[in-house]
C-alpha cells in the first residue's frame, strides 16, 4: 500500500482505495491538551467538483467507527442518485484524527520514538478534530461550506465547528447529536472502555492488542444504539442446551465484525473524545455558545434514541438563532441516523428548499 505523502500535498492511496487522499499538516499540530502531534496526516475523500462560485461544498463529518467514505455508510442520503450527490455538490469527508482509517492515530508510528503510539497516543477532543478539518478546508481552497452534516459524533464535530467558526457554514444538519456529552452517554462509553481495559492484551505492544475487549465493548454499545423493540422482534429465538440465543449470537457477531475492521486503542481514544465534548468550555453557557452559530440549522432527533435524548436535540434547536427541529421514528433507535436515510433526505430537502 503506497502512503507517500508530501507536506500539503494530495496523494492517492494504492489500488486498495484509489480515491482516498492524504493531507500532511505543514507543522506540528498542537492539541487542545497542549500536546504537539508531529507530522500529522489527515486522510479524506472528495466526490464531485468545486464549482466556479465555490458555493457547492457539502462537508460530511463521520461518527465513531466510520471511515471517510460516506458513500459506503450513508447510502440513500449520499450518492450519485441521492439528495447529496457528486453531480451537484463537492462532497468532502475527512477521517478524524485518532482514527485507524488513514489519519494519524494510535496504530501509527510516533516520529520521535520510531515505535507505534498505541496507548501513548495523546488525548484528543472534538475540538482537535475540527481544527484539523479547518486546515484541510484551507488546503482545498474552500472559503465557505454550503452544508455541514453529521450524525452522533459527526454532529458533535459540526456544531463545534459552527460555534468556533461561525462564518464557515451556510447550513448545518445535526442528527442524533448534542451540544455537550451527557453523563448518561459518558457512563455508557466508560463502561465500554472498562471492557477494553479488562483485556490484558490492550496494554501490550501488539498492534492488535485489546481485540477481545473491543468485541465486548461493541456488544455493549449495540444495546444503546438499538432498542428493545428491535431486539425483541429480530432476535426472538431463545437459548437451548445446545445453542445460544439469537440475541447472544447477534451480539457476538457484531463484536467480531467490528474487531475485523477496527482497532481497540482507536475506539478507546475516540470514545473518550466524545466524553470531553462541550461547546460551552470557552463560554458562560451552552446558550451563549450556540448563539454564535450563524448557519441555518436543521436538527433531527430520533424518538427512540437511547443515547442522545430528545431533550438534547431541543437544547440545540432552542439555542441556535435560525433552526428547526424534527423527530423521526425508528425501530433502530440511535442507529436510525444511518438507517433512516429516506426520512432524513425528505426533511433535509425541504429545509434546503426553504433556505435557498
mmCIF file of C-alpha atoms in Angstrom:
data_model
loop_
_atom_site.group_PDB
_atom_site.id
_atom_site.type_symbol
_atom_site.label_atom_id
_atom_site.label_comp_id
_atom_site.label_asym_id
_atom_site.label_seq_id
_atom_site.Cartn_x
_atom_site.Cartn_y
_atom_site.Cartn_z
ATOM 1 C CA UNK A 1 0.000 0.000 0.000
ATOM 2 C CA UNK A 2 1.510 3.310 -1.054
ATOM 3 C CA UNK A 3 1.418 6.075 1.538
ATOM 4 C CA UNK A 4 3.883 8.531 0.039
ATOM 5 C CA UNK A 5 2.833 11.955 1.281
ATOM 6 C CA UNK A 6 4.347 15.382 0.884
ATOM 7 C CA UNK A 7 3.626 18.353 3.118
ATOM 8 C CA UNK A 8 0.394 19.967 1.998
ATOM 9 C CA UNK A 9 0.086 17.565 -0.901
ATOM 10 C CA UNK A 10 -2.737 15.396 -2.127
ATOM 11 C CA UNK A 11 -1.766 11.810 -2.792
ATOM 12 C CA UNK A 12 -3.946 8.850 -3.738
ATOM 13 C CA UNK A 13 -3.577 5.615 -1.849
ATOM 14 C CA UNK A 14 -2.748 2.484 -3.786
ATOM 15 C CA UNK A 15 -5.133 0.202 -5.631
ATOM 16 C CA UNK A 16 -6.742 -0.779 -2.304
ATOM 17 C CA UNK A 17 -8.529 2.558 -2.112
ATOM 18 C CA UNK A 18 -7.589 4.805 -5.040
ATOM 19 C CA UNK A 19 -9.903 7.673 -4.083
ATOM 20 C CA UNK A 20 -8.503 8.117 -0.555
ATOM 21 C CA UNK A 21 -6.237 11.149 -0.344
ATOM 22 C CA UNK A 22 -3.864 12.433 2.302
ATOM 23 C CA UNK A 23 -3.027 15.856 3.626
ATOM 24 C CA UNK A 24 0.071 16.255 5.745
ATOM 25 C CA UNK A 25 -0.217 19.087 8.246
ATOM 26 C CA UNK A 26 2.648 21.503 7.402
ATOM 27 C CA UNK A 27 3.821 21.945 11.019
ATOM 28 C CA UNK A 28 3.412 20.354 14.431
ATOM 29 C CA UNK A 29 -0.262 20.128 15.372
ATOM 30 C CA UNK A 30 -0.982 21.483 18.848
ATOM 31 C CA UNK A 31 -3.848 19.646 20.522
ATOM 32 C CA UNK A 32 -6.309 21.189 22.948
ATOM 33 C CA UNK A 33 -4.395 19.455 25.753
ATOM 34 C CA UNK A 34 -1.233 21.354 24.766
ATOM 35 C CA UNK A 35 0.480 18.243 23.422
ATOM 36 C CA UNK A 36 2.038 18.557 19.992
ATOM 37 C CA UNK A 37 1.396 15.911 17.359
ATOM 38 C CA UNK A 38 4.251 15.695 14.888
ATOM 39 C CA UNK A 39 3.801 15.005 11.174
ATOM 40 C CA UNK A 40 0.044 14.620 11.496
ATOM 41 C CA UNK A 41 -1.750 13.211 8.467
ATOM 42 C CA UNK A 42 -5.399 13.667 7.543
ATOM 43 C CA UNK A 43 -6.968 11.084 5.225
ATOM 44 C CA UNK A 44 -10.004 12.203 3.261
ATOM 45 C CA UNK A 45 -12.305 11.610 0.330
ATOM 46 C CA UNK A 46 -13.771 14.103 -2.117
ATOM 47 C CA UNK A 47 -16.528 13.491 -4.643
ATOM 48 C CA UNK A 48 -17.628 15.861 -7.394
ATOM 49 C CA UNK A 49 -16.016 19.186 -8.202
ATOM 50 C CA UNK A 50 -15.826 22.583 -6.579
ATOM 51 C CA UNK A 51 -17.811 24.910 -8.832
ATOM 52 C CA UNK A 52 -16.685 28.350 -10.038
ATOM 53 C CA UNK A 53 -18.580 30.145 -7.265
ATOM 54 C CA UNK A 54 -17.231 27.751 -4.638
ATOM 55 C CA UNK A 55 -20.710 27.513 -3.155
ATOM 56 C CA UNK A 56 -21.494 23.798 -3.589
ATOM 57 C CA UNK A 57 -19.433 22.250 -0.762
ATOM 58 C CA UNK A 58 -21.044 19.615 1.431
ATOM 59 C CA UNK A 59 -18.805 18.602 4.319
ATOM 60 C CA UNK A 60 -19.738 15.289 5.918
ATOM 61 C CA UNK A 61 -18.455 14.543 9.427
ATOM 62 C CA UNK A 62 -18.397 10.858 10.308
ATOM 63 C CA UNK A 63 -19.316 9.050 13.509
ATOM 64 C CA UNK A 64 -17.200 6.972 15.903
ATOM 65 C CA UNK A 65 -16.256 3.891 13.851
ATOM 66 C CA UNK A 66 -16.865 5.155 10.303
ATOM 67 C CA UNK A 67 -14.319 5.916 7.611
ATOM 68 C CA UNK A 68 -14.005 8.919 5.300
ATOM 69 C CA UNK A 69 -16.225 7.487 2.562
ATOM 70 C CA UNK A 70 -19.868 8.395 3.270
ATOM 71 C CA UNK A 71 -20.883 6.701 0.009
ATOM 72 C CA UNK A 72 -20.295 3.433 1.875
ATOM 73 C CA UNK A 73 -22.040 4.098 5.177
ATOM 74 C CA UNK A 74 -24.757 6.650 4.319
ATOM 75 C CA UNK A 75 -26.470 5.103 1.279
ATOM 76 C CA UNK A 76 -29.789 6.661 0.417
ATOM 77 C CA UNK A 77 -28.605 10.101 1.532
ATOM 78 C CA UNK A 78 -25.221 10.453 -0.179
ATOM 79 C CA UNK A 79 -24.565 9.012 -3.624
ATOM 80 C CA UNK A 80 -24.933 9.585 -7.342
ATOM 81 C CA UNK A 81 -28.738 9.291 -7.276
ATOM 82 C CA UNK A 82 -29.314 10.790 -3.815
ATOM 83 C CA UNK A 83 -30.056 14.243 -2.436
ATOM 84 C CA UNK A 84 -26.375 14.848 -1.729
ATOM 85 C CA UNK A 85 -24.630 13.826 -4.929
ATOM 86 C CA UNK A 86 -21.358 14.475 -6.779
ATOM 87 C CA UNK A 87 -23.121 15.886 -9.836
ATOM 88 C CA UNK A 88 -24.325 18.900 -7.837
ATOM 89 C CA UNK A 89 -22.027 19.022 -4.846
ATOM 90 C CA UNK A 90 -18.370 18.948 -3.925
ATOM 91 C CA UNK A 91 -18.548 16.398 -1.114
ATOM 92 C CA UNK A 92 -15.716 16.268 1.418
ATOM 93 C CA UNK A 93 -15.324 13.832 4.295
ATOM 94 C CA UNK A 94 -12.167 13.774 6.409
ATOM 95 C CA UNK A 95 -11.191 10.848 8.595
ATOM 96 C CA UNK A 96 -10.881 12.239 12.120
ATOM 97 C CA UNK A 97 -7.593 12.442 13.937
ATOM 98 C CA UNK A 98 -7.191 9.376 16.139
ATOM 99 C CA UNK A 99 -8.908 7.027 13.709
ATOM 100 C CA UNK A 100 -7.472 3.909 12.097
ATOM 101 C CA UNK A 101 -8.692 4.660 8.564
ATOM 102 C CA UNK A 102 -5.762 6.709 7.344
ATOM 103 C CA UNK A 103 -5.449 9.732 9.631
ATOM 104 C CA UNK A 104 -2.830 9.776 12.373
ATOM 105 C CA UNK A 105 -3.959 7.595 15.272
ATOM 106 C CA UNK A 106 -2.792 5.079 17.881
ATOM 107 C CA UNK A 107 -1.704 2.498 15.294
ATOM 108 C CA UNK A 108 0.657 4.968 13.618
ATOM 109 C CA UNK A 109 4.349 5.296 14.404
ATOM 110 C CA UNK A 110 5.485 8.123 16.634
ATOM 111 C CA UNK A 111 8.173 10.074 14.691
ATOM 112 C CA UNK A 112 10.001 10.806 17.953
ATOM 113 C CA UNK A 113 10.367 7.204 19.104
ATOM 114 C CA UNK A 114 10.019 5.171 15.920
ATOM 115 C CA UNK A 115 7.510 2.966 17.757
ATOM 116 C CA UNK A 116 3.753 2.755 17.392
ATOM 117 C CA UNK A 117 1.839 5.136 19.631
ATOM 118 C CA UNK A 118 -0.624 2.505 20.877
ATOM 119 C CA UNK A 119 -1.612 3.500 24.448
ATOM 120 C CA UNK A 120 0.741 6.505 24.407
ATOM 121 C CA UNK A 121 -1.318 8.306 21.779
ATOM 122 C CA UNK A 122 -2.244 11.728 23.182
ATOM 123 C CA UNK A 123 -5.716 12.564 24.407
ATOM 124 C CA UNK A 124 -7.944 14.015 21.694
ATOM 125 C CA UNK A 125 -11.057 16.182 21.717
ATOM 126 C CA UNK A 126 -13.757 17.027 19.208
ATOM 127 C CA UNK A 127 -12.168 20.478 19.011
ATOM 128 C CA UNK A 128 -8.917 18.860 17.806
ATOM 129 C CA UNK A 129 -10.805 17.030 15.057
ATOM 130 C CA UNK A 130 -12.455 20.259 13.942
ATOM 131 C CA UNK A 131 -9.154 22.131 13.953
ATOM 132 C CA UNK A 132 -7.775 19.518 11.559
ATOM 133 C CA UNK A 133 -10.865 19.866 9.341
ATOM 134 C CA UNK A 134 -10.212 23.605 9.147
ATOM 135 C CA UNK A 135 -6.643 23.082 7.980
ATOM 136 C CA UNK A 136 -7.822 20.676 5.280
ATOM 137 C CA UNK A 137 -10.553 23.094 4.236
ATOM 138 C CA UNK A 138 -7.964 25.832 3.690
ATOM 139 C CA UNK A 139 -5.714 23.424 1.801
ATOM 140 C CA UNK A 140 -8.565 22.543 -0.567
ATOM 141 C CA UNK A 141 -9.224 26.211 -1.301
ATOM 142 C CA UNK A 142 -12.684 26.170 0.270
ATOM 143 C CA UNK A 143 -13.935 29.508 1.604
ATOM 144 C CA UNK A 144 -17.464 28.548 2.594
ATOM 145 C CA UNK A 145 -19.375 25.332 3.215
ATOM 146 C CA UNK A 146 -22.896 25.190 1.831
ATOM 147 C CA UNK A 147 -23.884 22.332 4.133
ATOM 148 C CA UNK A 148 -22.147 20.695 7.071
ATOM 149 C CA UNK A 149 -23.801 17.459 8.100
ATOM 150 C CA UNK A 150 -23.136 14.740 10.645
ATOM 151 C CA UNK A 151 -24.800 12.284 12.973
ATOM 152 C CA UNK A 152 -23.776 11.291 16.508
ATOM 153 C CA UNK A 153 -20.067 12.140 16.899
ATOM 154 C CA UNK A 154 -20.255 13.628 13.407
ATOM 155 C CA UNK A 155 -22.902 16.067 14.595
ATOM 156 C CA UNK A 156 -20.716 16.984 17.554
ATOM 157 C CA UNK A 157 -17.974 17.966 15.124
ATOM 158 C CA UNK A 158 -20.333 20.085 13.020
ATOM 159 C CA UNK A 159 -21.737 22.043 15.959
ATOM 160 C CA UNK A 160 -18.279 22.573 17.477
ATOM 161 C CA UNK A 161 -17.078 23.919 14.131
ATOM 162 C CA UNK A 162 -20.134 26.129 13.634
ATOM 163 C CA UNK A 163 -19.637 27.658 17.088
ATOM 164 C CA UNK A 164 -15.910 28.263 16.732
ATOM 165 C CA UNK A 165 -16.005 29.441 13.088
ATOM 166 C CA UNK A 166 -19.473 30.961 12.605
ATOM 167 C CA UNK A 167 -18.779 32.272 9.103
ATOM 168 C CA UNK A 168 -17.854 28.872 7.614
ATOM 169 C CA UNK A 169 -21.313 27.321 7.142
ATOM 170 C CA UNK A 170 -24.447 28.474 5.345
ATOM 171 C CA UNK A 171 -26.436 25.456 6.567
ATOM 172 C CA UNK A 172 -25.848 22.699 9.071
ATOM 173 C CA UNK A 173 -27.711 19.459 9.733
ATOM 174 C CA UNK A 174 -27.240 17.849 13.137
ATOM 175 C CA UNK A 175 -28.674 14.358 13.518
ATOM 176 C CA UNK A 176 -28.962 12.489 16.815
ATOM 177 C CA UNK A 177 -26.232 14.564 18.427
ATOM 178 C CA UNK A 178 -25.651 17.070 21.226
ATOM 179 C CA UNK A 179 -24.042 20.319 22.336
ATOM 180 C CA UNK A 180 -22.474 18.550 25.306
ATOM 181 C CA UNK A 181 -21.997 14.903 26.154
ATOM 182 C CA UNK A 182 -24.434 13.838 28.843
ATOM 183 C CA UNK A 183 -23.402 11.914 31.974
ATOM 184 C CA UNK A 184 -25.559 9.077 30.611
ATOM 185 C CA UNK A 185 -23.549 8.944 27.391
ATOM 186 C CA UNK A 186 -20.276 9.167 29.298
ATOM 187 C CA UNK A 187 -21.373 6.298 31.550
ATOM 188 C CA UNK A 188 -22.189 4.098 28.574
ATOM 189 C CA UNK A 189 -18.870 4.785 26.847
ATOM 190 C CA UNK A 190 -16.785 4.485 30.014
ATOM 191 C CA UNK A 191 -18.280 1.039 30.645
ATOM 192 C CA UNK A 192 -17.144 0.062 27.153
ATOM 193 C CA UNK A 193 -13.630 1.322 27.877
ATOM 194 C CA UNK A 194 -13.631 -0.710 31.076
ATOM 195 C CA UNK A 195 -14.396 -3.765 28.969
ATOM 196 C CA UNK A 196 -11.433 -2.966 26.724
ATOM 197 C CA UNK A 197 -9.180 -2.429 29.747
ATOM 198 C CA UNK A 198 -10.208 -5.867 31.061
ATOM 199 C CA UNK A 199 -8.414 -7.415 28.075
ATOM 200 C CA UNK A 200 -4.735 -7.653 29.195
ATOM 201 C CA UNK A 201 -3.512 -7.502 25.601
ATOM 202 C CA UNK A 202 -4.778 -3.909 25.410
ATOM 203 C CA UNK A 203 -1.688 -2.900 27.399
ATOM 204 C CA UNK A 204 0.704 -4.977 25.290
ATOM 205 C CA UNK A 205 2.922 -3.846 22.435
ATOM 206 C CA UNK A 206 0.871 -5.778 19.898
ATOM 207 C CA UNK A 207 -0.860 -3.570 17.297
ATOM 208 C CA UNK A 208 -3.845 -5.918 17.585
ATOM 209 C CA UNK A 209 -3.973 -5.632 21.362
ATOM 210 C CA UNK A 210 -7.354 -5.320 23.032
ATOM 211 C CA UNK A 211 -9.368 -7.039 20.332
ATOM 212 C CA UNK A 212 -11.368 -9.239 22.706
ATOM 213 C CA UNK A 213 -12.145 -6.205 24.822
ATOM 214 C CA UNK A 214 -13.211 -4.364 21.688
ATOM 215 C CA UNK A 215 -15.645 -7.147 20.858
ATOM 216 C CA UNK A 216 -17.216 -6.814 24.300
ATOM 217 C CA UNK A 217 -17.324 -3.010 24.036
ATOM 218 C CA UNK A 218 -19.109 -3.199 20.695
ATOM 219 C CA UNK A 219 -21.656 -5.650 22.048
ATOM 220 C CA UNK A 220 -22.315 -3.290 24.940
ATOM 221 C CA UNK A 221 -22.651 -0.353 22.564
ATOM 222 C CA UNK A 222 -25.266 -2.144 20.470
ATOM 223 C CA UNK A 223 -27.672 -2.104 23.418
ATOM 224 C CA UNK A 224 -27.609 1.718 23.338
ATOM 225 C CA UNK A 225 -27.535 2.019 19.547
ATOM 226 C CA UNK A 226 -30.692 -0.073 19.095
ATOM 227 C CA UNK A 227 -33.925 -0.519 21.065
ATOM 228 C CA UNK A 228 -35.581 -3.289 22.999
ATOM 229 C CA UNK A 229 -38.290 -3.349 20.326
ATOM 230 C CA UNK A 230 -35.730 -4.090 17.623
ATOM 231 C CA UNK A 231 -34.026 -6.851 19.614
ATOM 232 C CA UNK A 232 -37.301 -8.442 20.719
ATOM 233 C CA UNK A 233 -38.573 -8.510 17.162
ATOM 234 C CA UNK A 234 -35.488 -9.674 15.289
ATOM 235 C CA UNK A 235 -33.646 -11.819 17.851
ATOM 236 C CA UNK A 236 -36.550 -13.691 19.399
ATOM 237 C CA UNK A 237 -35.200 -17.237 19.442
ATOM 238 C CA UNK A 238 -34.321 -18.334 22.979
ATOM 239 C CA UNK A 239 -31.261 -20.300 24.032
ATOM 240 C CA UNK A 240 -31.344 -24.077 24.350
ATOM 241 C CA UNK A 241 -28.969 -26.516 25.988
ATOM 242 C CA UNK A 242 -27.345 -26.965 22.585
ATOM 243 C CA UNK A 243 -27.419 -23.483 21.112
ATOM 244 C CA UNK A 244 -27.037 -19.882 22.279
ATOM 245 C CA UNK A 245 -29.888 -17.427 21.785
ATOM 246 C CA UNK A 246 -30.265 -15.313 18.676
ATOM 247 C CA UNK A 247 -29.647 -12.200 20.782
ATOM 248 C CA UNK A 248 -26.312 -13.507 22.084
ATOM 249 C CA UNK A 249 -25.311 -14.743 18.637
ATOM 250 C CA UNK A 250 -26.075 -11.304 17.199
ATOM 251 C CA UNK A 251 -24.048 -9.535 19.881
ATOM 252 C CA UNK A 252 -21.059 -11.800 19.334
ATOM 253 C CA UNK A 253 -21.335 -11.302 15.586
ATOM 254 C CA UNK A 254 -21.358 -7.518 15.963
ATOM 255 C CA UNK A 255 -18.298 -7.661 18.211
ATOM 256 C CA UNK A 256 -16.351 -9.837 15.788
ATOM 257 C CA UNK A 257 -17.425 -7.713 12.845
ATOM 258 C CA UNK A 258 -16.035 -4.534 14.392
ATOM 259 C CA UNK A 259 -12.870 -6.292 15.588
ATOM 260 C CA UNK A 260 -12.146 -7.333 11.996
ATOM 261 C CA UNK A 261 -12.249 -3.754 10.714
ATOM 262 C CA UNK A 262 -11.342 -1.514 13.640
ATOM 263 C CA UNK A 263 -8.841 -1.071 16.454
ATOM 264 C CA UNK A 264 -9.253 -1.175 20.242
ATOM 265 C CA UNK A 265 -6.982 1.781 21.021
ATOM 266 C CA UNK A 266 -8.708 3.854 18.363
ATOM 267 C CA UNK A 267 -12.103 3.021 19.831
ATOM 268 C CA UNK A 268 -10.826 3.936 23.294
ATOM 269 C CA UNK A 269 -9.371 7.255 22.096
ATOM 270 C CA UNK A 270 -12.386 8.386 20.073
ATOM 271 C CA UNK A 271 -14.982 7.370 22.647
ATOM 272 C CA UNK A 272 -13.066 9.381 25.229
ATOM 273 C CA UNK A 273 -13.013 12.368 22.863
ATOM 274 C CA UNK A 274 -16.814 12.199 22.762
ATOM 275 C CA UNK A 275 -16.862 12.337 26.568
ATOM 276 C CA UNK A 276 -14.955 15.639 26.526
ATOM 277 C CA UNK A 277 -17.412 17.250 24.108
ATOM 278 C CA UNK A 278 -18.793 20.515 25.491
ATOM 279 C CA UNK A 279 -19.208 23.548 23.231
ATOM 280 C CA UNK A 280 -19.551 25.855 26.254
ATOM 281 C CA UNK A 281 -15.986 25.356 27.530
ATOM 282 C CA UNK A 282 -14.933 28.865 26.470
ATOM 283 C CA UNK A 283 -18.282 30.493 27.133
ATOM 284 C CA UNK A 284 -20.599 31.234 30.038
ATOM 285 C CA UNK A 285 -23.152 28.676 28.920
ATOM 286 C CA UNK A 286 -24.277 26.380 26.124
ATOM 287 C CA UNK A 287 -26.822 29.031 25.150
ATOM 288 C CA UNK A 288 -24.085 31.647 24.717
ATOM 289 C CA UNK A 289 -22.020 29.245 22.621
ATOM 290 C CA UNK A 290 -24.970 28.299 20.396
ATOM 291 C CA UNK A 291 -25.880 31.964 19.894
ATOM 292 C CA UNK A 292 -22.652 32.304 17.898
ATOM 293 C CA UNK A 293 -23.942 29.971 15.167
ATOM 294 C CA UNK A 294 -24.788 31.919 12.013
ATOM 295 C CA UNK A 295 -25.762 28.961 9.843
ATOM 296 C CA UNK A 296 -29.357 27.951 9.339
ATOM 297 C CA UNK A 297 -29.710 24.705 11.238
ATOM 298 C CA UNK A 298 -31.750 21.559 10.825
ATOM 299 C CA UNK A 299 -31.821 19.405 13.938
ATOM 300 C CA UNK A 300 -33.159 15.876 13.601
ATOM 301 C CA UNK A 301 -33.718 13.673 16.613
ATOM 302 C CA UNK A 302 -34.868 10.080 16.810
ATOM 303 C CA UNK A 303 -37.843 9.388 19.048
ATOM 304 C CA UNK A 304 -36.493 6.052 20.254
ATOM 305 C CA UNK A 305 -32.842 7.127 20.668
ATOM 306 C CA UNK A 306 -31.467 5.833 23.978
ATOM 307 C CA UNK A 307 -28.093 7.541 23.584
ATOM 308 C CA UNK A 308 -28.893 11.117 22.543
ATOM 309 C CA UNK A 309 -32.154 12.223 24.113
ATOM 310 C CA UNK A 310 -34.939 14.352 22.686
ATOM 311 C CA UNK A 311 -34.099 16.980 25.297
ATOM 312 C CA UNK A 312 -30.566 17.271 23.890
ATOM 313 C CA UNK A 313 -31.971 17.961 20.425
ATOM 314 C CA UNK A 314 -34.236 20.654 21.876
ATOM 315 C CA UNK A 315 -31.239 22.338 23.521
ATOM 316 C CA UNK A 316 -29.620 22.652 20.100
ATOM 317 C CA UNK A 317 -32.762 23.973 18.434
ATOM 318 C CA UNK A 318 -33.556 26.439 21.211
ATOM 319 C CA UNK A 319 -30.050 27.862 21.268
ATOM 320 C CA UNK A 320 -29.441 28.372 17.527
ATOM 321 C CA UNK A 321 -30.992 31.539 16.149
ATOM 322 C CA UNK A 322 -32.206 30.089 12.838
ATOM 323 C CA UNK A 323 -33.165 26.498 13.401
ATOM 324 C CA UNK A 324 -35.893 23.942 13.011
ATOM 325 C CA UNK A 325 -36.343 20.710 14.923
ATOM 326 C CA UNK A 326 -37.865 17.439 13.727
ATOM 327 C CA UNK A 327 -38.117 13.961 15.176
ATOM 328 C CA UNK A 328 -38.372 10.745 13.227
ATOM 329 C CA UNK A 329 -39.434 7.302 14.356
ATOM 330 C CA UNK A 330 -37.048 4.396 14.018
ATOM 331 C CA UNK A 331 -37.125 0.923 15.499
ATOM 332 C CA UNK A 332 -33.333 1.051 15.137
ATOM 333 C CA UNK A 333 -33.005 3.741 17.815
ATOM 334 C CA UNK A 334 -29.793 5.749 17.641
ATOM 335 C CA UNK A 335 -28.670 3.790 14.577
ATOM 336 C CA UNK A 336 -31.645 5.354 12.813
ATOM 337 C CA UNK A 337 -29.364 8.256 11.874
ATOM 338 C CA UNK A 338 -27.712 5.832 9.446
ATOM 339 C CA UNK A 339 -30.689 3.646 8.562
ATOM 340 C CA UNK A 340 -33.493 6.167 8.039
ATOM 341 C CA UNK A 341 -31.900 7.883 5.053
ATOM 342 C CA UNK A 342 -35.219 8.320 3.250
ATOM 343 C CA UNK A 343 -36.827 10.234 6.112
ATOM 344 C CA UNK A 344 -33.687 12.311 6.690
ATOM 345 C CA UNK A 345 -33.439 13.128 2.969
ATOM 346 C CA UNK A 346 -37.051 14.338 2.884
ATOM 347 C CA UNK A 347 -36.534 16.649 5.862
ATOM 348 C CA UNK A 348 -33.202 17.921 4.529
ATOM 349 C CA UNK A 349 -34.590 18.555 1.049
ATOM 350 C CA UNK A 350 -37.486 20.577 2.423
ATOM 351 C CA UNK A 351 -35.146 22.502 4.727
ATOM 352 C CA UNK A 352 -32.727 23.421 1.931
ATOM 353 C CA UNK A 353 -35.540 24.418 -0.413
ATOM 354 C CA UNK A 354 -36.887 26.812 2.223
ATOM 355 C CA UNK A 355 -33.493 28.404 2.778
ATOM 356 C CA UNK A 356 -32.065 28.760 -0.706
#
